[in-house]
mmCIF file with all atom_site columns, C-alpha atoms in Angstrom:
data_model
loop_
_atom_site.group_PDB
_atom_site.id
_atom_site.type_symbol
_atom_site.label_atom_id
_atom_site.label_alt_id
_atom_site.label_comp_id
_atom_site.label_asym_id
_atom_site.label_entity_id
_atom_site.label_seq_id
_atom_site.pdbx_PDB_ins_code
_atom_site.Cartn_x
_atom_site.Cartn_y
_atom_site.Cartn_z
_atom_site.occupancy
_atom_site.B_iso_or_equiv
_atom_site.pdbx_formal_charge
_atom_site.auth_seq_id
_atom_site.auth_comp_id
_atom_site.auth_asym_id
_atom_site.auth_atom_id
_atom_site.pdbx_PDB_model_num
ATOM 1   C CA . MET A 1 1   ? 18.858 -46.600 -50.897 1.00 57.00 ? 1   MET A CA 1
ATOM 2   C CA . GLY A 1 2   ? 17.857 -45.739 -47.273 1.00 70.00 ? 2   GLY A CA 1
ATOM 3   C CA . THR A 1 3   ? 22.206 -44.015 -47.779 1.00 88.00 ? 3   THR A CA 1
ATOM 4   C CA . PHE A 1 4   ? 20.508 -42.458 -50.564 1.00 92.00 ? 4   PHE A CA 1
ATOM 5   C CA . LEU A 1 5   ? 18.041 -40.910 -48.866 1.00 94.00 ? 5   LEU A CA 1
ATOM 6   C CA . THR A 1 6   ? 19.846 -40.160 -45.961 1.00 95.00 ? 6   THR A CA 1
ATOM 7   C CA . ALA A 1 7   ? 22.706 -38.377 -48.286 1.00 95.00 ? 7   ALA A CA 1
ATOM 8   C CA . PHE A 1 8   ? 19.695 -36.795 -49.817 1.00 95.00 ? 8   PHE A CA 1
ATOM 9   C CA . VAL A 1 9   ? 17.877 -35.080 -47.345 1.00 95.00 ? 9   VAL A CA 1
ATOM 10  C CA . VAL A 1 10  ? 21.056 -33.844 -45.743 1.00 95.00 ? 10  VAL A CA 1
ATOM 11  C CA . GLY A 1 11  ? 22.348 -32.164 -48.921 1.00 94.00 ? 11  GLY A CA 1
ATOM 12  C CA . GLY A 1 12  ? 19.353 -30.848 -49.283 1.00 95.00 ? 12  GLY A CA 1
ATOM 13  C CA . LEU A 1 13  ? 18.967 -29.474 -45.790 1.00 95.00 ? 13  LEU A CA 1
ATOM 14  C CA . ILE A 1 14  ? 22.520 -28.145 -45.875 1.00 95.00 ? 14  ILE A CA 1
ATOM 15  C CA . CYS A 1 15  ? 21.650 -26.321 -49.598 1.00 94.00 ? 15  CYS A CA 1
ATOM 16  C CA . VAL A 1 16  ? 17.517 -25.300 -47.699 1.00 96.00 ? 16  VAL A CA 1
ATOM 17  C CA . ILE A 1 17  ? 19.358 -23.733 -45.675 1.00 95.00 ? 17  ILE A CA 1
ATOM 18  C CA . GLY A 1 18  ? 21.559 -21.697 -47.687 1.00 95.00 ? 18  GLY A CA 1
ATOM 19  C CA . GLN A 1 19  ? 19.087 -21.043 -49.695 1.00 96.00 ? 19  GLN A CA 1
ATOM 20  C CA . LEU A 1 20  ? 17.270 -19.615 -47.121 1.00 97.00 ? 20  LEU A CA 1
ATOM 21  C CA . LEU A 1 21  ? 19.122 -17.443 -45.939 1.00 96.00 ? 21  LEU A CA 1
ATOM 22  C CA . ILE A 1 22  ? 19.862 -16.007 -49.421 1.00 96.00 ? 22  ILE A CA 1
ATOM 23  C CA . ASP A 1 23  ? 16.370 -15.230 -49.527 1.00 97.00 ? 23  ASP A CA 1
ATOM 24  C CA . LEU A 1 24  ? 15.365 -13.796 -46.343 1.00 97.00 ? 24  LEU A CA 1
ATOM 25  C CA . THR A 1 25  ? 18.154 -12.102 -45.152 1.00 96.00 ? 25  THR A CA 1
ATOM 26  C CA . PRO A 1 26  ? 20.134 -9.033  -46.152 1.00 96.00 ? 26  PRO A CA 1
ATOM 27  C CA . LEU A 1 27  ? 23.667 -11.126 -46.511 1.00 95.00 ? 27  LEU A CA 1
ATOM 28  C CA . THR A 1 28  ? 25.141 -12.238 -49.941 1.00 94.00 ? 28  THR A CA 1
ATOM 29  C CA . GLN A 1 29  ? 25.574 -15.172 -51.244 1.00 93.00 ? 29  GLN A CA 1
ATOM 30  C CA . ALA A 1 30  ? 29.171 -15.209 -50.317 1.00 92.00 ? 30  ALA A CA 1
ATOM 31  C CA . HIS A 1 31  ? 28.207 -14.259 -47.405 1.00 95.00 ? 31  HIS A CA 1
ATOM 32  C CA . VAL A 1 32  ? 26.157 -16.813 -46.646 1.00 95.00 ? 32  VAL A CA 1
ATOM 33  C CA . MET A 1 33  ? 29.267 -19.434 -48.246 1.00 93.00 ? 33  MET A CA 1
ATOM 34  C CA . THR A 1 34  ? 31.108 -18.415 -46.444 1.00 93.00 ? 34  THR A CA 1
ATOM 35  C CA . LEU A 1 35  ? 29.165 -18.408 -42.990 1.00 95.00 ? 35  LEU A CA 1
ATOM 36  C CA . LEU A 1 36  ? 28.211 -22.382 -43.967 1.00 94.00 ? 36  LEU A CA 1
ATOM 37  C CA . VAL A 1 37  ? 32.179 -23.257 -44.368 1.00 93.00 ? 37  VAL A CA 1
ATOM 38  C CA . ILE A 1 38  ? 32.556 -21.218 -41.058 1.00 94.00 ? 38  ILE A CA 1
ATOM 39  C CA . THR A 1 39  ? 29.442 -23.716 -39.449 1.00 95.00 ? 39  THR A CA 1
ATOM 40  C CA . GLY A 1 40  ? 31.817 -27.070 -40.611 1.00 93.00 ? 40  GLY A CA 1
ATOM 41  C CA . ALA A 1 41  ? 34.402 -25.709 -39.517 1.00 92.00 ? 41  ALA A CA 1
ATOM 42  C CA . VAL A 1 42  ? 33.048 -24.785 -36.340 1.00 94.00 ? 42  VAL A CA 1
ATOM 43  C CA . LEU A 1 43  ? 31.128 -28.228 -36.446 1.00 94.00 ? 43  LEU A CA 1
ATOM 44  C CA . ASP A 1 44  ? 34.362 -30.389 -37.187 1.00 91.00 ? 44  ASP A CA 1
ATOM 45  C CA . GLY A 1 45  ? 35.043 -28.745 -34.192 1.00 90.00 ? 45  GLY A CA 1
ATOM 46  C CA . VAL A 1 46  ? 33.311 -29.569 -31.499 1.00 94.00 ? 46  VAL A CA 1
ATOM 47  C CA . GLY A 1 47  ? 33.385 -33.213 -33.108 1.00 93.00 ? 47  GLY A CA 1
ATOM 48  C CA . LEU A 1 48  ? 30.013 -32.617 -34.482 1.00 95.00 ? 48  LEU A CA 1
ATOM 49  C CA . TYR A 1 49  ? 30.519 -33.290 -38.318 1.00 93.00 ? 49  TYR A CA 1
ATOM 50  C CA . GLU A 1 50  ? 32.615 -36.732 -38.724 1.00 93.00 ? 50  GLU A CA 1
ATOM 51  C CA . PRO A 1 51  ? 29.702 -38.177 -37.270 1.00 95.00 ? 51  PRO A CA 1
ATOM 52  C CA . LEU A 1 52  ? 27.651 -36.208 -39.441 1.00 94.00 ? 52  LEU A CA 1
ATOM 53  C CA . ILE A 1 53  ? 29.284 -38.471 -42.513 1.00 93.00 ? 53  ILE A CA 1
ATOM 54  C CA . LYS A 1 54  ? 29.589 -41.472 -41.147 1.00 94.00 ? 54  LYS A CA 1
ATOM 55  C CA . PHE A 1 55  ? 25.518 -40.805 -41.436 1.00 94.00 ? 55  PHE A CA 1
ATOM 56  C CA . ALA A 1 56  ? 24.977 -38.972 -43.866 1.00 94.00 ? 56  ALA A CA 1
ATOM 57  C CA . GLY A 1 57  ? 27.938 -40.010 -46.457 1.00 93.00 ? 57  GLY A CA 1
ATOM 58  C CA . ALA A 1 58  ? 27.894 -37.521 -49.297 1.00 92.00 ? 58  ALA A CA 1
ATOM 59  C CA . GLY A 1 59  ? 24.978 -35.501 -48.629 1.00 93.00 ? 59  GLY A CA 1
ATOM 60  C CA . ALA A 1 60  ? 28.488 -33.669 -45.575 1.00 92.00 ? 60  ALA A CA 1
ATOM 61  C CA . THR A 1 61  ? 30.636 -34.593 -47.298 1.00 90.00 ? 61  THR A CA 1
ATOM 62  C CA . VAL A 1 62  ? 29.430 -32.649 -50.876 1.00 88.00 ? 62  VAL A CA 1
ATOM 63  C CA . PRO A 1 63  ? 27.901 -28.935 -50.050 1.00 89.00 ? 63  PRO A CA 1
ATOM 64  C CA . ILE A 1 64  ? 30.410 -26.287 -49.184 1.00 88.00 ? 64  ILE A CA 1
ATOM 65  C CA . THR A 1 65  ? 30.363 -26.800 -45.007 1.00 91.00 ? 65  THR A CA 1
ATOM 66  C CA . SER A 1 66  ? 32.675 -30.412 -46.081 1.00 90.00 ? 66  SER A CA 1
ATOM 67  C CA . PHE A 1 67  ? 35.718 -27.354 -46.972 1.00 88.00 ? 67  PHE A CA 1
ATOM 68  C CA . GLY A 1 68  ? 34.778 -25.803 -43.372 1.00 89.00 ? 68  GLY A CA 1
ATOM 69  C CA . ASN A 1 69  ? 35.572 -29.145 -42.379 1.00 89.00 ? 69  ASN A CA 1
ATOM 70  C CA . ALA A 1 70  ? 38.540 -30.119 -43.892 1.00 87.00 ? 70  ALA A CA 1
ATOM 71  C CA . LEU A 1 71  ? 40.493 -27.520 -42.596 1.00 86.00 ? 71  LEU A CA 1
ATOM 72  C CA . VAL A 1 72  ? 39.843 -28.409 -39.178 1.00 87.00 ? 72  VAL A CA 1
ATOM 73  C CA . HIS A 1 73  ? 40.723 -31.465 -39.895 1.00 83.00 ? 73  HIS A CA 1
ATOM 74  C CA . GLY A 1 74  ? 43.919 -31.157 -41.785 1.00 84.00 ? 74  GLY A CA 1
ATOM 75  C CA . THR A 1 75  ? 45.718 -28.444 -39.414 1.00 86.00 ? 75  THR A CA 1
ATOM 76  C CA . VAL A 1 76  ? 44.181 -31.102 -36.384 1.00 86.00 ? 76  VAL A CA 1
ATOM 77  C CA . LYS A 1 77  ? 44.859 -34.199 -37.243 1.00 85.00 ? 77  LYS A CA 1
ATOM 78  C CA . HIS A 1 78  ? 48.899 -32.658 -39.244 1.00 85.00 ? 78  HIS A CA 1
ATOM 79  C CA . THR A 1 79  ? 49.286 -30.303 -35.699 1.00 87.00 ? 79  THR A CA 1
ATOM 80  C CA . GLN A 1 80  ? 49.288 -33.456 -33.471 1.00 88.00 ? 80  GLN A CA 1
ATOM 81  C CA . GLU A 1 81  ? 51.465 -34.494 -35.686 1.00 88.00 ? 81  GLU A CA 1
ATOM 82  C CA . ASN A 1 82  ? 54.374 -31.713 -36.467 1.00 85.00 ? 82  ASN A CA 1
ATOM 83  C CA . GLY A 1 83  ? 53.384 -28.759 -33.229 1.00 84.00 ? 83  GLY A CA 1
ATOM 84  C CA . ILE A 1 84  ? 53.260 -25.628 -34.285 1.00 84.00 ? 84  ILE A CA 1
ATOM 85  C CA . ALA A 1 85  ? 54.399 -26.406 -38.025 1.00 78.00 ? 85  ALA A CA 1
ATOM 86  C CA . GLY A 1 86  ? 51.413 -27.572 -39.110 1.00 79.00 ? 86  GLY A CA 1
ATOM 87  C CA . LEU A 1 87  ? 49.133 -24.831 -38.181 1.00 77.00 ? 87  LEU A CA 1
ATOM 88  C CA . LEU A 1 88  ? 49.580 -24.055 -41.180 1.00 74.00 ? 88  LEU A CA 1
ATOM 89  C CA . SER A 1 89  ? 50.364 -26.784 -43.236 1.00 79.00 ? 89  SER A CA 1
ATOM 90  C CA . GLY A 1 90  ? 47.709 -28.781 -42.203 1.00 79.00 ? 90  GLY A CA 1
ATOM 91  C CA . MET A 1 91  ? 45.137 -27.149 -43.844 1.00 75.00 ? 91  MET A CA 1
ATOM 92  C CA . PHE A 1 92  ? 46.472 -26.999 -47.186 1.00 76.00 ? 92  PHE A CA 1
ATOM 93  C CA . SER A 1 93  ? 47.584 -30.476 -47.465 1.00 78.00 ? 93  SER A CA 1
ATOM 94  C CA . ILE A 1 94  ? 43.738 -31.709 -47.574 1.00 77.00 ? 94  ILE A CA 1
ATOM 95  C CA . THR A 1 95  ? 42.336 -29.031 -49.384 1.00 79.00 ? 95  THR A CA 1
ATOM 96  C CA . SER A 1 96  ? 44.535 -28.388 -51.847 1.00 80.00 ? 96  SER A CA 1
ATOM 97  C CA . ALA A 1 97  ? 43.312 -30.548 -54.519 1.00 80.00 ? 97  ALA A CA 1
ATOM 98  C CA . GLY A 1 98  ? 40.141 -28.518 -54.386 1.00 79.00 ? 98  GLY A CA 1
ATOM 99  C CA . ILE A 1 99  ? 41.814 -24.874 -54.453 1.00 81.00 ? 99  ILE A CA 1
ATOM 100 C CA . THR A 1 100 ? 43.556 -25.804 -57.586 1.00 85.00 ? 100 THR A CA 1
ATOM 101 C CA . ALA A 1 101 ? 41.382 -27.562 -59.026 1.00 85.00 ? 101 ALA A CA 1
ATOM 102 C CA . ALA A 1 102 ? 39.426 -24.486 -58.785 1.00 85.00 ? 102 ALA A CA 1
ATOM 103 C CA . ILE A 1 103 ? 41.815 -22.229 -59.783 1.00 88.00 ? 103 ILE A CA 1
ATOM 104 C CA . VAL A 1 104 ? 42.832 -23.687 -63.230 1.00 91.00 ? 104 VAL A CA 1
ATOM 105 C CA . PHE A 1 105 ? 38.920 -24.476 -63.892 1.00 91.00 ? 105 PHE A CA 1
ATOM 106 C CA . ALA A 1 106 ? 39.112 -20.829 -63.291 1.00 89.00 ? 106 ALA A CA 1
ATOM 107 C CA . CYS A 1 107 ? 41.556 -19.698 -65.812 1.00 90.00 ? 107 CYS A CA 1
ATOM 108 C CA . LEU A 1 108 ? 40.665 -22.319 -68.385 1.00 92.00 ? 108 LEU A CA 1
ATOM 109 C CA . THR A 1 109 ? 36.514 -21.449 -67.743 1.00 90.00 ? 109 THR A CA 1
ATOM 110 C CA . ALA A 1 110 ? 37.890 -17.183 -68.160 1.00 87.00 ? 110 ALA A CA 1
ATOM 111 C CA . LEU A 1 111 ? 40.063 -18.291 -71.308 1.00 90.00 ? 111 LEU A CA 1
ATOM 112 C CA . ILE A 1 112 ? 36.952 -20.378 -73.179 1.00 91.00 ? 112 ILE A CA 1
ATOM 113 C CA . PHE A 1 113 ? 34.028 -17.187 -72.434 1.00 89.00 ? 113 PHE A CA 1
ATOM 114 C CA . LYS A 1 114 ? 34.412 -14.047 -72.649 1.00 79.00 ? 114 LYS A CA 1
ATOM 115 C CA . PRO A 1 115 ? 34.162 -12.879 -68.620 1.00 71.00 ? 115 PRO A CA 1
ATOM 116 C CA . LYS A 1 116 ? 31.760 -9.318  -67.965 1.00 74.00 ? 116 LYS A CA 1
ATOM 117 C CA . GLY A 1 117 ? 34.407 -8.285  -65.029 1.00 66.00 ? 117 GLY A CA 1
#
């Protein structure tokens, strides 16, 4: 039960921070999303995001900050294995499934529903 509560609190806190940034600053939703991704990347770069994942589980892996974590984590891993060639390939190897799913579901949604843009 404690694991679920920890995940809920940490994930909720990340979401509350994002919502407060949207409500209390002139930043748009896209700016806040980008800021959260960069925050996850920076936290992983300095070694703080992995302990957060170990502590909070899904509370740290489900919010958008984990996308930044995945980008940096994959890049560091592949750079260590493949040198400079892993610099670009690493970020896409871990996140490619999520990016592909987003594109496929966006296309299917656009085909099923009438886009407004």
